[in-house]
Short mmCIF file of C-alpha atoms in Angstrom, two decimals:
data_model
loop_
_atom_site.label_atom_id
_atom_site.label_comp_id
_atom_site.label_asym_id
_atom_site.label_seq_id
_atom_site.Cartn_x
_atom_site.Cartn_y
_atom_site.Cartn_z
CA MET A 30 25.91 -24.51 39.98
CA ASN A 31 23.64 -21.54 39.36
CA SER A 32 21.91 -22.75 36.20
CA ARG A 33 18.21 -23.34 35.88
CA ILE A 34 16.23 -25.16 33.27
CA PHE A 35 13.23 -23.58 31.61
CA LEU A 36 10.71 -25.99 30.15
CA LEU A 37 8.69 -24.70 27.23
CA LEU A 38 6.60 -27.27 25.42
CA ILE A 39 9.02 -30.15 24.78
CA SER A 40 12.22 -28.11 24.81
CA VAL A 41 14.69 -27.64 27.64
CA PHE A 42 16.91 -24.55 27.82
CA PHE A 43 19.71 -23.54 30.19
CA ILE A 44 19.74 -19.94 31.38
CA SER A 45 21.70 -18.03 34.00
CA SER A 46 20.13 -17.64 37.41
CA ALA A 47 17.93 -14.64 38.09
CA ASN A 48 14.92 -13.76 40.13
CA ALA A 49 11.84 -12.55 38.35
CA VAL A 50 11.28 -13.26 34.67
CA SER A 51 9.99 -10.75 32.14
CA VAL A 52 7.27 -12.73 30.38
CA GLN A 53 7.03 -11.87 26.70
CA GLY A 54 3.95 -11.87 24.50
CA LEU A 55 1.25 -11.32 27.12
CA TYR A 56 -0.88 -9.42 24.61
CA ARG A 57 -0.13 -11.75 21.70
CA ALA A 58 -1.70 -15.07 20.67
CA GLU A 59 -1.31 -17.56 17.84
CA ILE A 60 -4.37 -19.51 16.75
CA ASN A 61 -4.42 -22.45 14.30
CA LEU A 62 -7.71 -23.10 12.52
CA PRO A 63 -8.84 -25.46 9.73
CA VAL A 64 -9.93 -23.71 6.53
CA THR A 65 -13.64 -24.53 6.53
CA GLN A 66 -15.19 -21.05 6.30
CA SER A 67 -14.62 -17.65 4.74
CA GLU A 68 -11.59 -15.64 5.85
CA THR A 69 -13.81 -13.08 7.56
CA GLN A 70 -15.52 -15.81 9.60
CA MET A 71 -12.18 -17.44 10.34
CA LEU A 72 -10.71 -14.15 11.58
CA ASP A 73 -13.71 -13.52 13.84
CA GLU A 74 -13.25 -16.96 15.37
CA ALA A 75 -9.49 -16.48 15.68
CA PHE A 76 -9.87 -13.08 17.36
CA GLY A 77 -12.33 -14.57 19.84
CA LEU A 78 -10.02 -17.45 20.75
CA ALA A 79 -7.03 -15.12 20.91
CA VAL A 80 -8.69 -12.63 23.23
CA GLU A 81 -9.65 -15.43 25.61
CA ASN A 82 -6.02 -16.58 25.63
CA VAL A 83 -4.71 -13.07 26.31
CA LEU A 84 -7.25 -12.18 29.01
CA ILE A 85 -6.31 -15.34 30.90
CA LYS A 86 -2.58 -14.58 30.68
CA VAL A 87 -2.92 -10.96 31.73
CA SER A 88 -5.32 -11.58 34.62
CA GLY A 89 -3.80 -14.87 35.78
CA ASP A 90 -7.33 -16.06 36.57
CA LYS A 91 -8.60 -18.55 34.01
CA ASN A 92 -11.73 -19.40 35.98
CA ALA A 93 -12.89 -15.76 35.77
CA ILE A 94 -12.67 -15.57 31.97
CA THR A 95 -15.92 -17.42 31.32
CA GLY A 96 -19.64 -16.91 30.82
CA ASN A 97 -21.08 -13.54 29.89
CA LEU A 98 -17.75 -11.76 30.46
CA LEU A 99 -16.11 -13.91 27.80
CA VAL A 100 -19.04 -13.41 25.44
CA GLN A 101 -18.63 -9.63 25.81
CA ALA A 102 -14.89 -9.83 25.20
CA LYS A 103 -15.30 -11.89 22.04
CA LYS A 104 -17.80 -9.38 20.66
CA LYS A 105 -15.31 -6.56 21.19
CA ALA A 106 -12.18 -8.51 20.24
CA SER A 107 -11.94 -7.29 16.63
CA THR A 108 -11.90 -3.64 17.78
CA TRP A 109 -9.00 -4.37 20.17
CA VAL A 110 -6.72 -5.86 17.50
CA ALA A 111 -3.60 -3.79 16.92
CA GLN A 112 -2.06 -6.14 14.37
CA HIS A 113 -2.71 -9.54 12.83
CA SER A 114 -1.31 -11.81 10.14
CA VAL A 115 -2.45 -15.00 8.43
CA ALA A 116 -0.18 -17.74 7.12
CA SER A 117 -0.77 -21.21 5.68
CA LEU A 118 0.28 -24.20 7.77
CA ASN A 119 2.32 -27.05 6.34
CA GLU A 120 0.23 -29.69 8.08
CA LEU A 121 -3.47 -30.53 7.76
CA LEU A 122 -5.84 -29.90 10.66
CA PRO A 123 -8.82 -32.05 11.73
CA SER A 124 -12.34 -30.78 11.01
CA ASP A 125 -15.86 -32.18 10.79
CA ASN A 126 -15.06 -33.05 7.16
CA GLY A 127 -11.79 -34.83 7.90
CA PHE A 128 -8.31 -33.32 7.62
CA VAL A 129 -8.15 -30.05 5.71
CA PRO A 130 -5.55 -27.30 5.15
CA GLY A 131 -4.94 -25.02 8.11
CA LYS A 132 -4.14 -21.36 8.74
CA GLU A 133 -2.12 -19.75 11.52
CA VAL A 134 -3.52 -16.42 12.71
CA LYS A 135 -1.16 -14.27 14.79
CA VAL A 136 -2.91 -11.57 16.79
CA ILE A 137 -1.58 -8.66 18.85
CA PHE A 138 -4.06 -6.67 20.97
CA TYR A 139 -3.82 -3.12 22.25
CA GLN A 140 -2.64 -3.33 25.85
CA GLU A 141 -4.91 -0.46 26.90
CA SER A 142 -7.99 -2.29 25.59
CA ILE A 143 -7.22 -5.54 27.41
CA ASP A 144 -6.22 -3.82 30.67
CA GLY A 145 -9.25 -1.54 30.54
CA PHE A 146 -11.68 -4.41 30.02
CA LEU A 147 -10.24 -6.36 32.94
CA SER A 148 -10.35 -3.33 35.23
CA GLU A 149 -13.93 -2.50 34.24
CA ASN A 150 -14.93 -6.02 35.23
CA GLY A 151 -13.13 -6.03 38.56
CA LEU A 152 -10.30 -8.32 37.47
CA PRO A 153 -6.58 -7.80 38.11
CA VAL A 154 -3.97 -6.75 35.59
CA TRP A 155 -0.79 -8.76 36.12
CA GLY A 156 2.36 -7.20 34.67
CA ASP A 157 5.07 -8.98 32.72
CA ASN A 158 7.55 -9.13 35.64
CA ARG A 159 6.56 -12.48 37.14
CA PRO A 160 8.02 -14.85 39.74
CA SER A 161 10.03 -17.84 38.57
CA VAL A 162 8.83 -21.23 39.86
CA LEU A 163 10.84 -24.42 40.29
CA ILE A 164 8.57 -27.46 39.91
CA TRP A 165 9.23 -30.82 41.55
CA LEU A 166 6.87 -33.26 39.85
CA VAL A 167 6.37 -36.83 41.04
CA SER A 168 4.06 -39.30 39.32
CA GLU A 169 2.78 -42.58 40.73
CA SER A 170 1.58 -45.34 38.43
CA ASN A 171 0.34 -48.51 40.07
CA GLY A 172 2.52 -47.98 43.13
CA ILE A 173 5.72 -46.90 41.32
CA ARG A 174 6.75 -43.29 41.94
CA THR A 175 9.12 -41.32 39.70
CA LEU A 176 10.46 -37.75 39.71
CA SER A 177 10.67 -35.72 36.51
CA GLY A 178 13.40 -33.23 35.65
CA SER A 179 15.58 -32.01 32.81
CA ARG A 180 17.72 -35.17 32.84
CA GLU A 181 14.71 -37.39 33.45
CA PRO A 182 11.97 -35.71 31.40
CA SER A 183 8.43 -36.95 31.12
CA GLU A 184 5.40 -36.23 29.00
CA THR A 185 3.57 -35.01 32.12
CA LEU A 186 6.29 -32.49 32.97
CA ASN A 187 6.31 -31.09 29.45
CA GLU A 188 2.53 -30.93 29.46
CA PHE A 189 2.62 -28.99 32.72
CA ALA A 190 5.22 -26.60 31.30
CA GLN A 191 3.01 -26.00 28.27
CA ALA A 192 -0.07 -25.35 30.42
CA ALA A 193 1.83 -22.97 32.70
CA ASN A 194 3.34 -21.15 29.72
CA GLN A 195 -0.15 -20.52 28.33
CA LEU A 196 -0.97 -18.83 31.64
CA GLY A 197 2.20 -16.74 31.65
CA VAL A 198 3.87 -18.54 34.57
CA PRO A 199 7.66 -19.09 34.13
CA ILE A 200 8.29 -22.73 35.05
CA TYR A 201 11.67 -24.33 35.70
CA ALA A 202 12.63 -27.93 36.38
CA PRO A 203 15.42 -29.38 38.54
CA LEU A 204 18.37 -31.13 36.97
CA LEU A 205 17.84 -34.32 38.97
CA ASP A 206 21.61 -34.83 38.94
CA ASP A 207 23.68 -36.40 41.72
CA VAL A 208 23.45 -33.23 43.82
CA ASP A 209 19.65 -33.26 43.70
CA LYS A 210 19.43 -36.98 44.39
CA LYS A 211 21.58 -36.57 47.51
CA SER A 212 19.53 -33.68 48.83
CA ILE A 213 15.99 -34.87 48.11
CA ALA A 214 14.20 -38.18 47.69
CA VAL A 215 11.07 -39.12 45.80
CA SER A 216 9.38 -39.70 49.15
CA ASP A 217 10.19 -36.12 50.22
CA VAL A 218 8.28 -34.71 47.25
CA TRP A 219 5.45 -37.21 47.52
CA GLY A 220 5.09 -36.49 51.23
CA PHE A 221 5.31 -32.71 50.72
CA PHE A 222 8.12 -32.39 53.28
CA GLU A 223 8.41 -28.63 53.01
CA ASP A 224 11.85 -28.17 54.58
CA ASN A 225 13.47 -30.79 52.36
CA ILE A 226 11.86 -29.36 49.22
CA ALA A 227 12.86 -25.81 50.15
CA ASN A 228 16.48 -26.80 50.90
CA ALA A 229 16.84 -28.75 47.65
CA SER A 230 15.40 -25.79 45.72
CA LYS A 231 17.91 -23.22 47.00
CA ARG A 232 20.58 -24.02 44.41
CA TYR A 233 18.26 -22.97 41.59
CA GLN A 234 17.60 -19.48 43.00
CA THR A 235 14.02 -19.25 41.76
CA ASP A 236 11.53 -16.94 43.44
CA SER A 237 9.43 -19.87 44.60
CA ALA A 238 9.11 -23.62 44.39
CA ALA A 239 6.22 -26.01 43.98
CA ALA A 240 5.68 -29.74 44.31
CA LEU A 241 3.08 -31.53 42.21
CA LYS A 242 2.14 -35.16 42.75
CA ILE A 243 -0.11 -37.12 40.42
CA SER A 244 -1.35 -40.63 41.17
CA ASN A 245 -2.84 -43.14 38.77
CA TYR A 246 -3.76 -46.30 40.64
CA ALA A 247 -6.18 -48.84 39.19
CA GLY A 248 -7.70 -46.15 37.02
CA HIS A 249 -8.23 -43.69 39.86
CA ILE A 250 -6.64 -40.30 39.12
CA GLY A 251 -5.76 -37.81 41.83
CA GLY A 252 -3.24 -35.14 42.68
CA SER A 253 -2.06 -32.40 45.02
CA LEU A 254 -0.09 -29.19 44.61
CA LEU A 255 2.13 -27.53 47.21
CA VAL A 256 3.37 -23.97 46.57
CA LEU A 257 6.29 -22.63 48.64
CA LEU A 258 6.21 -18.84 48.50
CA LYS A 259 9.16 -16.51 48.88
CA ASN A 260 8.06 -15.16 52.27
CA GLY A 261 7.85 -18.63 53.80
CA GLU A 262 4.10 -19.03 53.36
CA THR A 263 2.67 -22.14 51.69
CA GLU A 264 -0.49 -23.03 49.81
CA ARG A 265 -1.91 -26.49 49.14
CA PHE A 266 -4.48 -27.61 46.60
CA SER A 267 -6.28 -30.92 46.21
CA LEU A 268 -6.79 -31.86 42.56
CA SER A 269 -9.02 -34.42 40.87
CA GLY A 270 -9.93 -35.43 37.36
CA GLU A 271 -10.45 -38.23 34.91
CA THR A 272 -6.95 -38.04 33.39
CA PRO A 273 -3.48 -36.84 34.43
CA SER A 274 -4.00 -34.00 31.94
CA ASP A 275 -6.91 -32.79 34.06
CA ILE A 276 -4.62 -32.66 37.10
CA VAL A 277 -1.95 -30.78 35.15
CA GLY A 278 -4.50 -28.24 33.94
CA GLN A 279 -5.91 -27.64 37.42
CA ALA A 280 -2.41 -27.32 38.90
CA SER A 281 -1.35 -24.69 36.37
CA ILE A 282 -4.56 -22.69 36.97
CA ALA A 283 -4.05 -22.84 40.75
CA LEU A 284 -0.43 -21.78 40.41
CA ALA A 285 -1.27 -18.77 38.21
CA LYS A 286 -4.08 -17.63 40.53
CA THR A 287 -1.80 -17.97 43.57
CA PHE A 288 0.74 -15.55 42.13
CA SER A 289 -1.76 -13.21 40.47
CA SER A 290 -3.46 -12.69 43.83
CA ARG A 291 -0.11 -11.63 45.34
CA TYR A 292 1.34 -9.48 42.57
CA ALA A 293 -1.61 -8.06 40.62
CA SER A 294 -4.31 -5.55 41.58
CA VAL A 295 -7.63 -4.43 40.23
CA ARG A 296 -7.19 -0.97 38.74
CA ASN A 297 -9.92 1.45 39.73
CA ARG A 298 -10.23 4.77 41.53
CA LEU A 299 -11.47 3.11 44.72
CA SER A 300 -8.38 0.92 45.11
CA ALA A 301 -5.77 3.68 44.97
CA SER A 302 -3.54 4.41 47.96
CA LYS A 303 -0.27 6.26 48.57
CA MET A 304 2.90 5.55 50.46
CA ASN A 305 6.41 6.99 50.69
CA VAL A 306 9.40 4.93 49.62
CA ARG A 307 12.90 5.98 50.66
CA VAL A 308 15.92 4.58 48.85
CA ALA A 309 19.45 4.90 50.23
CA GLY A 310 22.64 4.59 48.21
CA VAL A 311 21.48 6.85 45.37
CA ILE A 312 24.77 8.52 44.52
CA SER A 313 23.95 10.03 41.14
CA TYR A 314 21.15 11.54 39.09
CA SER A 315 21.22 8.58 36.69
CA ILE A 316 20.68 6.14 39.57
CA MET A 317 17.78 8.24 40.84
CA ASN A 318 16.19 8.06 37.39
CA LYS A 319 16.83 4.32 37.26
CA VAL A 320 15.12 3.76 40.61
CA GLN A 321 12.16 5.96 39.67
CA SER A 322 11.77 4.20 36.31
CA TYR A 323 11.88 0.83 38.05
CA LEU A 324 9.16 1.83 40.52
CA GLU A 325 7.02 3.14 37.65
CA SER A 326 7.42 -0.18 35.82
CA ILE A 327 5.76 -2.20 38.60
CA SER A 328 2.26 -3.18 37.50
CA VAL A 329 0.50 -2.13 40.73
CA VAL A 330 2.07 1.35 40.60
CA ARG A 331 0.05 4.19 39.12
CA ASP A 332 2.37 7.12 39.65
CA VAL A 333 5.72 8.01 41.24
CA THR A 334 6.61 11.51 42.40
CA LEU A 335 9.95 12.68 43.78
CA VAL A 336 9.43 14.11 47.29
CA GLN A 337 12.92 14.99 48.47
CA VAL A 338 16.64 14.32 48.11
CA ASP A 339 18.77 14.17 51.26
CA GLY A 340 22.37 13.35 50.38
CA GLU A 341 22.38 9.77 49.09
CA LYS A 342 18.79 9.19 50.24
CA VAL A 343 15.89 9.81 47.86
CA GLU A 344 12.24 9.72 48.87
CA PHE A 345 9.36 9.07 46.47
CA SER A 346 5.60 9.27 46.87
CA VAL A 347 4.17 6.15 45.24
CA GLU A 348 0.51 5.79 44.27
CA ILE A 349 -0.56 2.16 43.98
CA ASP A 350 -3.56 -0.02 43.20
CA GLY A 351 -4.55 -2.42 45.95
CA ASP A 352 -2.85 -3.08 49.25
CA LYS A 353 0.75 -2.12 49.98
CA GLN A 354 1.85 -5.73 50.38
CA LYS A 355 1.49 -6.25 46.64
CA LEU A 356 4.03 -3.49 46.06
CA PHE A 357 6.40 -5.10 48.58
CA ASN A 358 5.91 -8.48 46.89
CA SER A 359 6.72 -6.99 43.50
CA ILE A 360 9.85 -5.21 44.71
CA SER A 361 11.07 -8.45 46.27
CA LEU A 362 11.18 -10.03 42.79
CA SER A 363 14.06 -7.73 41.84
CA ARG A 364 17.48 -7.42 43.39
CA LEU A 365 17.66 -3.71 42.50
CA LEU A 366 16.25 -2.64 45.87
CA ILE A 367 17.03 -4.41 49.14
CA ASN A 368 14.69 -4.08 52.09
CA ALA A 369 16.34 -1.92 54.79
CA PRO A 370 13.79 -1.30 57.58
CA LEU A 371 14.15 1.86 59.59
CA ASN A 372 14.82 1.64 63.32
CA ALA A 373 11.56 1.68 65.29
CA LEU A 374 12.80 4.83 67.07
CA ASP A 375 13.27 6.69 63.79
CA PRO A 376 10.59 9.41 63.56
CA ASP A 377 9.92 8.42 59.92
CA ALA A 378 9.46 4.71 60.69
CA ASN A 379 5.65 4.89 60.55
CA ARG A 380 5.34 6.83 57.32
CA VAL A 381 8.23 5.61 55.15
CA VAL A 382 9.22 2.24 53.70
CA SER A 383 12.99 2.08 53.35
CA TYR A 384 15.18 0.29 50.79
CA GLN A 385 18.85 0.21 49.83
CA TYR A 386 19.89 0.55 46.20
CA SER A 387 21.97 -2.51 45.26
CA GLY A 388 22.94 -1.68 41.69
CA VAL A 389 21.86 -5.15 40.54
CA LYS A 390 18.51 -5.83 38.91
#
């Protein structure tokens, strides 16, 4: 079975398998506020909250969007707004004066303004093509451990999906059907047995997998996160807090930062570098345009220039932000180009990175 389950808030959806996910709405935010002040004051507050939300999603680094940087962003937020709308909510919202009517403010920011601010402050800009993550979540309450999945949902799993969604990380959950239960046990996830987790995750065809364990024993809350990356590397995080929600929040922040550091770069003139990318199997002009457009769409890529055409092989000069590995990581999220290393004896092996066009994105 090649289906995966995407958890968004409390809803579960089936979608066909794919690699990377194009995350929508990175520069958009929806803010609900009680009506306790003038509309001008409410809009100023809404723009400030919205810009914080968007800066976190685009950078993937929540811990960096704080302090004086956040103060500066909120001051400039109103000048970055491309579009906004205000609508009345059906429900009342809590305020200092009890429950009062509420407003929903939808805000869309200019991408250039958000990206420029992040770059000026030495923070990465993470594009909308992001790795999909399968999450194995196990909770322990007074010695009893349980796995969560689409067929065995939990409030904690939905809370984690909501937190990850706010950070722009596409989260999926296992079915926990008979196939899963035969291939992995609760103890495998709790013990972070990497091989067992990786093998059980293969059927879902996500770009990566993660295991999150949360313990609540005699009032003591703790947790750990294991991230299994596509290249075989792993990262582990120890988490602590006063409530399971604290653990969920820390886990989602750690997950977003892990991927942002691998796929996003700081955009400035000092970080630019160039490399040549050769693609074989380009049999038509339309395919050449498709490959060039794809390379240009990668967030770490500044510019793509056609260097030469040799039969079915096309070579591009690619200018990128940051180190070359981030370009390789980004290309690996798509099935359009397949890595096809040149033979070490090839005279171009040291100056060209080689791929094969697959025809499938």
